[in-house]
Coordinates of C-alpha atoms in Angstrom, one line a residue:
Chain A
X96 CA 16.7 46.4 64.9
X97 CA 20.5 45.7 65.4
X98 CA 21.0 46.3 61.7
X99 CA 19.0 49.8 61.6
X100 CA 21.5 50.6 64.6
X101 CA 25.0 49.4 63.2
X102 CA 23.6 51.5 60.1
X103 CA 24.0 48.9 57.4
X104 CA 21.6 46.3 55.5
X105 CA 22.0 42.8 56.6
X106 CA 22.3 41.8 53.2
X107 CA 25.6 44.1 52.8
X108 CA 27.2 42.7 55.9
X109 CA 26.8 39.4 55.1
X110 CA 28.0 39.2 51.4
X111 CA 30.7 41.2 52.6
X112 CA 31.7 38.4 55.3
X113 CA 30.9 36.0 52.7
X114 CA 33.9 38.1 50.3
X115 CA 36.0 38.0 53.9
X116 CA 35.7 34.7 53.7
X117 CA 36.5 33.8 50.2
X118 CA 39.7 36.1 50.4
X119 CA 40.2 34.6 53.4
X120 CA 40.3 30.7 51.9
X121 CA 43.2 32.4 49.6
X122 CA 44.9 33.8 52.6
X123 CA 44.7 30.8 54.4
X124 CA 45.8 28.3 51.6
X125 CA 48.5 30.5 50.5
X126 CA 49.8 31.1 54.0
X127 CA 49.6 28.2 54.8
X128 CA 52.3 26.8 52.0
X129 CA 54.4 29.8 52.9
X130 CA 54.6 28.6 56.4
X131 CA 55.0 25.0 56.0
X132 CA 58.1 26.0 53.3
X133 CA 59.4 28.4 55.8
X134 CA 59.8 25.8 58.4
X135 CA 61.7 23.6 56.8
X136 CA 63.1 25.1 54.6
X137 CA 64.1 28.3 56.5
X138 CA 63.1 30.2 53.0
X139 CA 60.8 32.7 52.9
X140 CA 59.4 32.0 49.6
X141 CA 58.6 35.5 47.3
X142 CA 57.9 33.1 44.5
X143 CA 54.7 32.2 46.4
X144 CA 52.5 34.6 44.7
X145 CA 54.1 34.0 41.0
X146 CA 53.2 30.3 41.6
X147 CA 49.4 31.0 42.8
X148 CA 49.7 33.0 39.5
X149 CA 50.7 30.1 37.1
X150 CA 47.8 28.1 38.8
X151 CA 45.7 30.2 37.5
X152 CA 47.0 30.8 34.1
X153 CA 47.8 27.2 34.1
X154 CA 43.8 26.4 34.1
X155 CA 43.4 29.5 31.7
X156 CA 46.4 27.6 29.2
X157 CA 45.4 24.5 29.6
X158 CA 41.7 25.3 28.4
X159 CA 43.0 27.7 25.4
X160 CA 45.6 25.5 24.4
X161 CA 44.3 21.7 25.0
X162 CA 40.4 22.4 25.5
X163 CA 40.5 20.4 29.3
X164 CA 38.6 21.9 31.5
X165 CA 38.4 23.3 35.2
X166 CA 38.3 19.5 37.2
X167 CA 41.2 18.6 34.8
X168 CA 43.2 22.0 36.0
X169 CA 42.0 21.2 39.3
X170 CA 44.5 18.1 39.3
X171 CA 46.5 18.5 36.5
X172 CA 48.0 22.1 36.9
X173 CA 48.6 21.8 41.0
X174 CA 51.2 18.8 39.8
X175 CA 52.9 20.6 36.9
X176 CA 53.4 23.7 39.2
X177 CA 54.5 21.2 41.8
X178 CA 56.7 19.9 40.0
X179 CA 58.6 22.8 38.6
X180 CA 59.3 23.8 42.4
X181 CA 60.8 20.5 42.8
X182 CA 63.0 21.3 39.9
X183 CA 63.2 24.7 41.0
X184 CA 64.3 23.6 44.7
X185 CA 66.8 20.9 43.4
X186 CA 68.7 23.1 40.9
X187 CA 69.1 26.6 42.8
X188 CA 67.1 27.2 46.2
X189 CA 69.0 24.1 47.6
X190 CA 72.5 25.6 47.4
X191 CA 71.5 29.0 49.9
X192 CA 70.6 26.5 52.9
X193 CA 73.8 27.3 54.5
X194 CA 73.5 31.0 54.0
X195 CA 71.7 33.5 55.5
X196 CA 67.8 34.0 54.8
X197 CA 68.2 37.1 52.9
X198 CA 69.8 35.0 50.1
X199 CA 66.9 32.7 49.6
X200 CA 64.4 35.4 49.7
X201 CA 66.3 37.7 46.5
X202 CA 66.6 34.4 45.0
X203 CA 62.8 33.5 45.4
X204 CA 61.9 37.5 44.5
X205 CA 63.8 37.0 41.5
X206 CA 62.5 34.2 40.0
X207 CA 58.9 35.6 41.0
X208 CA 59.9 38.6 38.6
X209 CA 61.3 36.6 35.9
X210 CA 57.8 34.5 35.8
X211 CA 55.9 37.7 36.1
X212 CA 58.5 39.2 33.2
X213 CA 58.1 36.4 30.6
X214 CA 54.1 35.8 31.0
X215 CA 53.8 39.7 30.7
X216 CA 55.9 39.9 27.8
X217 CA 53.8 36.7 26.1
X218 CA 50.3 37.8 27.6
X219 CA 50.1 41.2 28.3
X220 CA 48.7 42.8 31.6
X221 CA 45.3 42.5 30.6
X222 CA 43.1 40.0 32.0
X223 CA 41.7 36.4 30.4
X224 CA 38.7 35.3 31.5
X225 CA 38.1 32.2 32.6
X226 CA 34.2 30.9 33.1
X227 CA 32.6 29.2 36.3
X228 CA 32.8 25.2 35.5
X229 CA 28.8 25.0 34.5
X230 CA 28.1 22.5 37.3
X231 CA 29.1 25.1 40.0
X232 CA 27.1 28.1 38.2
X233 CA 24.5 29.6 39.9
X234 CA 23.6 30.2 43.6
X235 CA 21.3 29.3 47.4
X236 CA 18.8 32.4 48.6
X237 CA 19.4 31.6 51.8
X238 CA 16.9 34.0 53.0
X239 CA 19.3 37.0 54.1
X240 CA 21.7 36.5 51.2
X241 CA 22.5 35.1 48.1
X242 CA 25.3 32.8 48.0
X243 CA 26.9 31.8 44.6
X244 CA 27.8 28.4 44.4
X245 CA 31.3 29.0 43.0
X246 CA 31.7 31.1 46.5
X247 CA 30.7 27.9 48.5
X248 CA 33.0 25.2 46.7
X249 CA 36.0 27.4 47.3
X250 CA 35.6 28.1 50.9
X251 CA 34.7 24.1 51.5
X252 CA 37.8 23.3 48.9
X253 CA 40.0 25.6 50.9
X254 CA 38.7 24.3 54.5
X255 CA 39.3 20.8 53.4
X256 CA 42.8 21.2 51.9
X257 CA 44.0 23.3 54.8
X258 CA 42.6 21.2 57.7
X259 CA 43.8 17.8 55.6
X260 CA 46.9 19.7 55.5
X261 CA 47.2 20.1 59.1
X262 CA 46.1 16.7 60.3
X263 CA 48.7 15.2 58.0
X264 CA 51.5 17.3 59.7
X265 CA 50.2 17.6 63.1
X266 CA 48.9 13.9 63.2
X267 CA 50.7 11.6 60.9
X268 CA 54.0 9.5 61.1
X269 CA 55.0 11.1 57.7
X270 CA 53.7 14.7 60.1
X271 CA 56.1 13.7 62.7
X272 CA 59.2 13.0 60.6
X273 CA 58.1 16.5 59.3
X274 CA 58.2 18.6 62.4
X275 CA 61.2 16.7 63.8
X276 CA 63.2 17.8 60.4
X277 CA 61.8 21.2 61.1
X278 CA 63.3 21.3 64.9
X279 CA 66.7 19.1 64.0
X280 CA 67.9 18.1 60.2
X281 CA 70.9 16.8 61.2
X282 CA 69.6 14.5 64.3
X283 CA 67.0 13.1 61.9
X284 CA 69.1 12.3 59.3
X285 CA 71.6 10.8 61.3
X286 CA 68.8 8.4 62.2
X287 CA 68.4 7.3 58.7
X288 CA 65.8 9.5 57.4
X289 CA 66.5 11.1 54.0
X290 CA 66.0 14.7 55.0
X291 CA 67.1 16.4 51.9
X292 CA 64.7 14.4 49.9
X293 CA 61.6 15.4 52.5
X294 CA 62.7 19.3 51.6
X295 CA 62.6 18.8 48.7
X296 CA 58.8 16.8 48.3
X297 CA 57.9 20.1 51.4
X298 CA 58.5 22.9 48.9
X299 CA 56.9 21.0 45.8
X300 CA 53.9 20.5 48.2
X301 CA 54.1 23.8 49.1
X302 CA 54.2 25.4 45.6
X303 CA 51.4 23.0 44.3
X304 CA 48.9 24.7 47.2
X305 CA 49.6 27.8 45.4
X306 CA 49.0 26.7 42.5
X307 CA 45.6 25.1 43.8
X308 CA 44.7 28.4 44.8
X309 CA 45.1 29.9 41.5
X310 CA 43.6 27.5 39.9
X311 CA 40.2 27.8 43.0
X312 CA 41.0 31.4 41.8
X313 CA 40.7 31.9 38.2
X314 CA 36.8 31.9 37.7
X315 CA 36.8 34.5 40.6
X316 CA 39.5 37.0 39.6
X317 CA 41.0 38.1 36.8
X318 CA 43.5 35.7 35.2
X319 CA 46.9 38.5 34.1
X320 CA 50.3 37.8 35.1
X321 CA 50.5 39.8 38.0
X322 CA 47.7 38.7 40.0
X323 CA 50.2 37.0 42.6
X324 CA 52.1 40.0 43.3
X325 CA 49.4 42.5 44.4
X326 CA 48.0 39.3 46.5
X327 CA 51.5 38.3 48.2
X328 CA 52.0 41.3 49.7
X329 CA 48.9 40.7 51.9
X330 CA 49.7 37.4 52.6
X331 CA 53.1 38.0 54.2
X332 CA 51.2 40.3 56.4
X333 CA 49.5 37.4 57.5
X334 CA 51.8 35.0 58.2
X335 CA 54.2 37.8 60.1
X336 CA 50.7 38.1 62.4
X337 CA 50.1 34.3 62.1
X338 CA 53.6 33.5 63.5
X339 CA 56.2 31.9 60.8
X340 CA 56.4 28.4 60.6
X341 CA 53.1 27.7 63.1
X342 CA 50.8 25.4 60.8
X343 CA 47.5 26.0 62.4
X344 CA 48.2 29.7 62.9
X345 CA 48.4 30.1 59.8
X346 CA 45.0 28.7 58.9
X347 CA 43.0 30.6 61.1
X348 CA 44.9 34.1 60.5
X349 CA 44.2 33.6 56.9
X350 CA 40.9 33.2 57.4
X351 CA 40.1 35.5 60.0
X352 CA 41.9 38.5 58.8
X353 CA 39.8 38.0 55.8
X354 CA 36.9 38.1 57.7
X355 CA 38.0 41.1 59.5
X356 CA 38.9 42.3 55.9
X357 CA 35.3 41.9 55.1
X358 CA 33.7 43.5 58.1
X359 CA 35.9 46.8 57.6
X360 CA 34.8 47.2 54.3
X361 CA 30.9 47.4 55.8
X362 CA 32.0 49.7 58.9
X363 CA 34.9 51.8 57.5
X364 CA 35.4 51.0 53.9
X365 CA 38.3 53.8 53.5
X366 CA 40.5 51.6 55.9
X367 CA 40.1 48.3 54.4
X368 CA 42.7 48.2 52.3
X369 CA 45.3 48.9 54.7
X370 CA 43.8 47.2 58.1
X371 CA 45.8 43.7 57.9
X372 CA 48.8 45.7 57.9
X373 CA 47.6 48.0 60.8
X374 CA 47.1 44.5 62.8
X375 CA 50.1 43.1 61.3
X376 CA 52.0 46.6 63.1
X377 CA 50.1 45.9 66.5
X378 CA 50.9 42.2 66.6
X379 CA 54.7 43.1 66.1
X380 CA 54.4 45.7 68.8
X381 CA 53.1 43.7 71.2
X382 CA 53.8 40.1 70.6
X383 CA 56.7 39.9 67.6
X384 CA 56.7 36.2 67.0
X385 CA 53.3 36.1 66.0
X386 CA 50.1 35.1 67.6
X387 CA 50.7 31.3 67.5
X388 CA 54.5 31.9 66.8
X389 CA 56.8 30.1 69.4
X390 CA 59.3 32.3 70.9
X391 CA 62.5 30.0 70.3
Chain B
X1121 CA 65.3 -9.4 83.1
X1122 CA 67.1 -12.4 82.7
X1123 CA 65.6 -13.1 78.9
X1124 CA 68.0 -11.8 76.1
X1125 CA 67.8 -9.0 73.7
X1126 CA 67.1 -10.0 70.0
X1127 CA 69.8 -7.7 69.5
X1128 CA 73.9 -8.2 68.5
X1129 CA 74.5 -11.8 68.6
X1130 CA 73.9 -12.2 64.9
X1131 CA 76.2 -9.3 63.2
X1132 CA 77.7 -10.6 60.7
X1133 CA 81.6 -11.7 61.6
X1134 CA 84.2 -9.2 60.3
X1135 CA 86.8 -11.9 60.3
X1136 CA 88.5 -10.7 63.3
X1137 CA 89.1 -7.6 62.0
X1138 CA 87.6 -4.9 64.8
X1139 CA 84.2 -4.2 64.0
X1140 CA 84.6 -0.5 64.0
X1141 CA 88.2 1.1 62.7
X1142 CA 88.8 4.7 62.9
X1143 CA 91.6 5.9 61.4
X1144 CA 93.8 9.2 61.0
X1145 CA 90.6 11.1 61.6
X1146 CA 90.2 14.6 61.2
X1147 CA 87.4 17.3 61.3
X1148 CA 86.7 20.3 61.2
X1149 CA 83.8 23.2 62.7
X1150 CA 84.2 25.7 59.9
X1151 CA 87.5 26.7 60.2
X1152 CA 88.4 25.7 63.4
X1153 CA 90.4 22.4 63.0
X1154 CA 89.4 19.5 65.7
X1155 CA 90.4 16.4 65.6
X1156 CA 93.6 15.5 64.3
X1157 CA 94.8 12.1 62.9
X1158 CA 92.9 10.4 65.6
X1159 CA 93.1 6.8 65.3
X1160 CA 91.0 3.9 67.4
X1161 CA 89.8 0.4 67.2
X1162 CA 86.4 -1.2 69.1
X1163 CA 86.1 -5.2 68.5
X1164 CA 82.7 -6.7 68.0
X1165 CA 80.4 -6.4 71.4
X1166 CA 83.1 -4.2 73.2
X1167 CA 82.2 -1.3 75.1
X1168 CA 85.2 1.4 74.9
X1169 CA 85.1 4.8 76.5
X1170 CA 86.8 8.0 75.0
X1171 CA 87.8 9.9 78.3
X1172 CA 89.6 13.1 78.2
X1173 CA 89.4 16.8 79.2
X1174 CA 86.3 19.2 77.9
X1175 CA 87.0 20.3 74.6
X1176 CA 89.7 17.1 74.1
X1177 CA 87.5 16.2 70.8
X1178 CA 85.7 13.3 72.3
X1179 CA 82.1 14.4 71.2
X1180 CA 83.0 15.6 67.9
X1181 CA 84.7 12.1 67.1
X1182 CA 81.4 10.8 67.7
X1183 CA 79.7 13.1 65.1
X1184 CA 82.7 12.4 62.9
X1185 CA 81.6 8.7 62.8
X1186 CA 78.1 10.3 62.3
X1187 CA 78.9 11.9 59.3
X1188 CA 77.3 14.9 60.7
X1189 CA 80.2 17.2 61.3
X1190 CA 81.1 20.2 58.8
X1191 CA 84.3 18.7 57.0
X1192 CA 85.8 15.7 57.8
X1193 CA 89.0 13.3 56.6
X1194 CA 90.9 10.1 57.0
X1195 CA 88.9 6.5 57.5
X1196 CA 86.2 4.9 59.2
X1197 CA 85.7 2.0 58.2
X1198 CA 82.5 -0.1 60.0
X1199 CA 81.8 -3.9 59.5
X1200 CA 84.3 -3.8 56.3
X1201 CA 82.6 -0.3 54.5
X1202 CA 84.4 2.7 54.6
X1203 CA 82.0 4.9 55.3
X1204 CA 83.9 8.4 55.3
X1205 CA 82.2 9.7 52.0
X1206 CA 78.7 8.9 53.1
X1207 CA 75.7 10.8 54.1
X1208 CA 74.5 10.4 58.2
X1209 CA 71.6 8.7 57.0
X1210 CA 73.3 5.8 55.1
X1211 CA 75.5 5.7 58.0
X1212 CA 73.1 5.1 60.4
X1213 CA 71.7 2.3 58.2
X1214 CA 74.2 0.1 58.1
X1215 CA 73.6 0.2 62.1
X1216 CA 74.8 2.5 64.0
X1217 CA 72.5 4.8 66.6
X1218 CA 73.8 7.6 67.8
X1219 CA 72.7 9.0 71.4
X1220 CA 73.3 13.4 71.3
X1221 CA 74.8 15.0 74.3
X1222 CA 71.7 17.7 74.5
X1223 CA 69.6 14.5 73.6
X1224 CA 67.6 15.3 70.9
X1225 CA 64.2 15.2 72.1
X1226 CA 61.8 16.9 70.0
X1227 CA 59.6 19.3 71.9
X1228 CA 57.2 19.7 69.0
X1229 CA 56.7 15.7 69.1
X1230 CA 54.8 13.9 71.9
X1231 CA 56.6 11.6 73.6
X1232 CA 55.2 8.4 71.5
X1233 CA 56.5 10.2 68.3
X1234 CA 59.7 10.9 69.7
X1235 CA 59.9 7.0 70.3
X1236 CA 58.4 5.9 67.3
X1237 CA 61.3 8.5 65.5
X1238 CA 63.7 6.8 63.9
X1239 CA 63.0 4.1 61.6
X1240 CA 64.0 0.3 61.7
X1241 CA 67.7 0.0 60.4
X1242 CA 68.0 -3.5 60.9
X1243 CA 65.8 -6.6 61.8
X1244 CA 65.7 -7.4 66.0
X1245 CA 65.1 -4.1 67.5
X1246 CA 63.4 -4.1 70.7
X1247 CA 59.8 -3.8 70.4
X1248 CA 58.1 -1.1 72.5
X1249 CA 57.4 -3.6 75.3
X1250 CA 60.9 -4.4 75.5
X1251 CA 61.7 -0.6 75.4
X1252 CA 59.2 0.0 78.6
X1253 CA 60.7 -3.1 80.7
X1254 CA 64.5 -1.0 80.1
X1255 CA 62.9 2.1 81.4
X1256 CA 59.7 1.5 83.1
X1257 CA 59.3 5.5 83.4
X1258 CA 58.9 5.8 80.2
X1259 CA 55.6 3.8 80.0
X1260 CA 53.9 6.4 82.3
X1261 CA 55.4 9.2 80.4
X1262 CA 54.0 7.8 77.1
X1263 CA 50.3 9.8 77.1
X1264 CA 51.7 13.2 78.0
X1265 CA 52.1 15.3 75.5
X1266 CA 55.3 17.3 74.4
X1267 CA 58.9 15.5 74.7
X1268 CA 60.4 18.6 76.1
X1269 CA 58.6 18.3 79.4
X1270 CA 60.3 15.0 80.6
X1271 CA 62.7 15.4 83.4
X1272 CA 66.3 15.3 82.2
X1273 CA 66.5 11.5 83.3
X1274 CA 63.6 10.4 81.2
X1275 CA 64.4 12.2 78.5
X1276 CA 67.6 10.5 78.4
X1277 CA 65.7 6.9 78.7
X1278 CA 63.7 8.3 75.5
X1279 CA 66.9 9.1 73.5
X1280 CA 68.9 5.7 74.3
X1281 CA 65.0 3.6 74.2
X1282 CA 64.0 5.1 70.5
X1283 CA 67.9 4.0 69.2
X1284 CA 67.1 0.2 70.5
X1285 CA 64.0 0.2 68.6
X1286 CA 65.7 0.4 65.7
X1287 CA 68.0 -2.7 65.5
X1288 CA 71.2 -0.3 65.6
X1289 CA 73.9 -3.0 67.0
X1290 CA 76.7 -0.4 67.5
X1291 CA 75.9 2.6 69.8
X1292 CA 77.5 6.0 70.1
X1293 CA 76.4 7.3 73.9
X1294 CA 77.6 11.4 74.1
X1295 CA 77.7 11.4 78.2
X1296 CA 74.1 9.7 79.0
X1297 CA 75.0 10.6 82.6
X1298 CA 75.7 14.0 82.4
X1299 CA 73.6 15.9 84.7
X1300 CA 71.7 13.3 86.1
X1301 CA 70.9 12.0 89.5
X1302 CA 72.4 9.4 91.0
X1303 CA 70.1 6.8 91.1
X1304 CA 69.3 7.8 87.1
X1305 CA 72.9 6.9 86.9
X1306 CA 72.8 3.9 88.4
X1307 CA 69.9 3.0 86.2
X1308 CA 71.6 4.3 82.9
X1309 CA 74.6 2.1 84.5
X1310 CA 73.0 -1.1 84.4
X1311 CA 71.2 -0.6 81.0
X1312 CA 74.6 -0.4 79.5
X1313 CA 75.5 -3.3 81.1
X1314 CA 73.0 -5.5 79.8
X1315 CA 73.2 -3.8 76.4
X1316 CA 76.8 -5.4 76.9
X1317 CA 75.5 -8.7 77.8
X1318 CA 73.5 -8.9 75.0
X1319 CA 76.1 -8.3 72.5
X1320 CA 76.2 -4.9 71.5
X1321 CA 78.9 -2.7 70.6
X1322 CA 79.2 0.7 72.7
X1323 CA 81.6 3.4 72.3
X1324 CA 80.9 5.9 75.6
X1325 CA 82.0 9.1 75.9
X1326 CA 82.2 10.0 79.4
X1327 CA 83.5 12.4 82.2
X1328 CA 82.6 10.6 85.2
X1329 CA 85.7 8.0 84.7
X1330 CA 84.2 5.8 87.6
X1331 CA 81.0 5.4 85.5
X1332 CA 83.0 4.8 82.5
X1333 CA 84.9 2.2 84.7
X1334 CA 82.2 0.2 85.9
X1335 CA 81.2 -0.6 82.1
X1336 CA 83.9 -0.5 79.5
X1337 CA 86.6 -2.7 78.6
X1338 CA 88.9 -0.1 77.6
X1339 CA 89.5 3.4 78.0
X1340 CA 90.9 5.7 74.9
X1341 CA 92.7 8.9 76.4
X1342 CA 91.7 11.9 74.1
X1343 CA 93.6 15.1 74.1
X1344 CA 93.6 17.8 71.6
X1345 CA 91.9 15.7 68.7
X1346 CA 93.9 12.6 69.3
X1347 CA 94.2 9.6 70.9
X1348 CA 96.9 10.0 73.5
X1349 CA 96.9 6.5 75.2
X1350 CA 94.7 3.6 75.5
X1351 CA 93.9 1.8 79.1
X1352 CA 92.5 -2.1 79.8
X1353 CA 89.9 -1.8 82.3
X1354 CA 91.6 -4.2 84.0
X1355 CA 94.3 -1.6 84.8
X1356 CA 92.4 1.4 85.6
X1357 CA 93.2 1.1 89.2
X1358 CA 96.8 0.7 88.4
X1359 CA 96.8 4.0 86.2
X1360 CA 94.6 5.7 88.9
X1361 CA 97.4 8.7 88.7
X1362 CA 98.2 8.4 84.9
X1363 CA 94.5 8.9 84.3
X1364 CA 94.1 12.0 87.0
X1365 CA 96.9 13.8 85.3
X1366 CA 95.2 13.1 81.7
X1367 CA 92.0 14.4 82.8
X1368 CA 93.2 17.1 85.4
X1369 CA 91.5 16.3 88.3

């Protein structure tokens, strides 16, 4: 038998693909907002992981405080959290365009500490729980594993959202306005297109996919107020290995590190914390834009 | 070709007042100061050329117009609006397209997206058919994929063709001949000329002064950031040595 030789149960390699996977839906949906952000915005957004945070304690707050429940968060709280990064992007990131990156990203790391700070301080570190909606409770025996339904509608959610995402850049007039803004502001605004206005609706997009995945996230993991930060750091990792600013690369980096994630954690378990960023030091070694990354 | 463009005839009259007035303009690029009180007038459906030496001013006047320089100062005033406190974007929709030097073709949009750019300013653009009987090239270049793999010609048919589309009456050409072969040239040559024909208002900036005399009406001398002289076409031949000594050749 294959799975007597690799020395593992095929029930512990696949729910541990199956965890690849779901980290990997967070990776990829996070990532993916980073990137799109980056592009345009030529930001590199550290209050990414704060704002998948308030996803999730959005849905927790929102239950506690108002009684609505998960499919309410799943629509409401993305377009609160949106929102305040449209605010957010109006009133301070929009004055560092003409300054170097490094400004935006103590700006963005900042305001990531002062959301972390003041839900801390109000919360504590310790985590709320937040249930499984009941109509997603439960699981499939598929025979060689047992796969909890919660697990399922995330990685379909996340699939959908990112590949929607990508066809509406990658295939859409409203796409194509996008990437020429990305490659040339000032051309496409001297044809009539309000440019500052499209940064503006980029970032709150971007923002409310991190929400989305705290709010995807919030049954799963613990809801505390620093549940972005220790998550961020991974992500970064794969969007420097994705490539900055490539769309699609960031989809399938998110989701395959995770899956690589997973598999380490059957075969070498010591190393799995630590093997995105042992890829992540590779890929910069021998190919530093990235591996979709255009060399410009 | 003989059918007219749905284009210029029907701007609205500015009373005899030039359709485009530029006056005492200045710019900078950070702290480098560029133009300087540069002054210049184009009348309804006239095609002017700014001719001068390389790094005269005569590109940066166009992205003065444009709105899409660092700083800039003084008056431009276009069908009766000043337009000097604008944003590009509210200055292209009052009809002006502007055609870059480098271009502007977007290599991470396929050509039909690079045509299909800029949106309708004004009513009586060309339509895409009418874009493809200007530059028949284009048509075949229309299912390959990125922008950035047209030859340096067609990519310069894409940039002037996506402008038309637009309804953008007044043009702003930065050297659409530069580098290009000469039967490109020739081509470029007698779009402008019907552009001409068909009512629309052109201000060229060229090198190649022959080009730039086959076309315009009148010539507007640029040397460091102003308007040194201005030139009828009509006398070009006459100021054959004037105009070498301006430009140094």
């Amino acid at each position: 038998m294959l799975f007597d030789l690799l020395g593992v149960t095929p029930q512990a390699l696949f729910s541990q693909l199956l965890l690849g996977l779901i980290n990997g839906s967070f990776y990829a949906m996070l990532s993916l907002g980073l990137a799109i952000i980056f592009g345009l915005l030529n930001i590199i957004n550290f209050t990414h992981g704060a704002q998948y945070m308030l996803g999730a304690f959005g849905s927790w707050m929102l239950l506690h405080y108002t009684g609505l429940n998960y499919w309410y968060a799943l629509f409401l709280v993305p377009i609160a959290v949106g929102f305040t990064g449209v605010i957010l992007e109006r009133l301070l990131i929009s004055r560092l365009y003409h300054l170097d990156h490094l400004y935006g990203l103590l700006l963005t790391f900042g305001l990531a500490l002062i959301i972390q700070g003041l839900l801390r301080n109000e919360y504590g570190i310790s985590g709320k729980p937040y249930a499984i909606p009941e109509q997603l409770r439960g699981g499939q025996n598929l025979g060689f594993m047992f796969l909890p339904n919660y697990r399922a509608w995330v990685i379909a959610v996340s699939i959908v959202v990112c590949f929607g995402t990508w066809y509406m850049i990658e295939r859409t007039r409203l796409g194509a306005y996008l990437r020429a803004a990305t490659e040339n502001p000032t051309l496409v605004n001297a044809f009539g297109i309000n440019v500052p206005l499209m940064i503006t609706a980029t970032y709150g997009f971007g923002v409310a996919l991190a929400a989305l995945a705290g709010v995807l996230a919030a049954p799963i993991y613990s809801v505390h107020p620093n549940m972005g930060a220790d998550l961020i750091i991974v992500v970064f990792a794969v969007v420097v290995i994705g490539g900055m600013g490539s769309i699609l690369g960031a989809i399938l980096t998110g989701f395959g590190l995770g899956l690589v994630e997973g598999l380490t954690r059957v075969f070498y378990p010591e190393a799995s914390a630590v093997v995105i960023f042992v890829i992540m030091a590779i890929v910069l070694l021998v190919k530093p834009a990235g591996l979709f990354g255009r060399t410009v | 070709m003989t059918e007219t463009l749905p284009a210029a005839a029907e701007t609205a009259p500015t009373g005899g007042a030039p359709l485009l007035q530029v006056r005492d303009l200045e710019a900078w690029y950070g702290e480098s100061h560029v133009l300087h009180k540069l002054s210049f007038d184009v009348g309804q459906g006239e095609v002017v050329t700014l001719l001068g030496r390389n790094g005269a001013g005569k590109s940066t006047t166009l992205k003065a117009i444009m709105g899409i320089i660092g700083k800039r100062r003084g008056s431009v005033v276009y069908a009766g609006r000043e337009t000097i406190a604008m944003p590009s974007r509210q200055i292209a929709r009052l009809g002006i397209g502007y055609v870059p030097e480098e271009r502007g073709i977007f290599a991470t949009l396929n050509v039909e997206e690079n045509l299909m750019l800029p949106p309708r300013v004004q009513p009586g653009g060309l339509t895409v058919e009418q874009v493809f009987e200007l530059f028949p090239n284009l048509r075949e270049r229309l299912g390959s994929s990125a922008g950035s793999k047209l030859s340096g010609g067609e990519q310069q048919m894409l940039s002037i063709g996506r402008i038309l589309r637009t309804g953008a009456k007044t043009l702003l050409l930065d050297e659409p001949t530069e580098g290009l072969a000469p039967v490109i040239v020739q081509q470029i040559g007698a779009t402008i000329e019907r552009l001409k024909r068909d009512g629309f208002t052109i201000v060229l900036v060229e090198q190649n002064f022959r080009f730039a005399s086959r076309v315009a009406d009148r010539h507007f001398i640029v040397e460091q950031g102003r308007v040194v002289d201005m030139i009828p076409n009509a006398e070009m031949d006459a100021s054959i040595d004037k105009i070498h000594a301006y430009l140094g050749v």
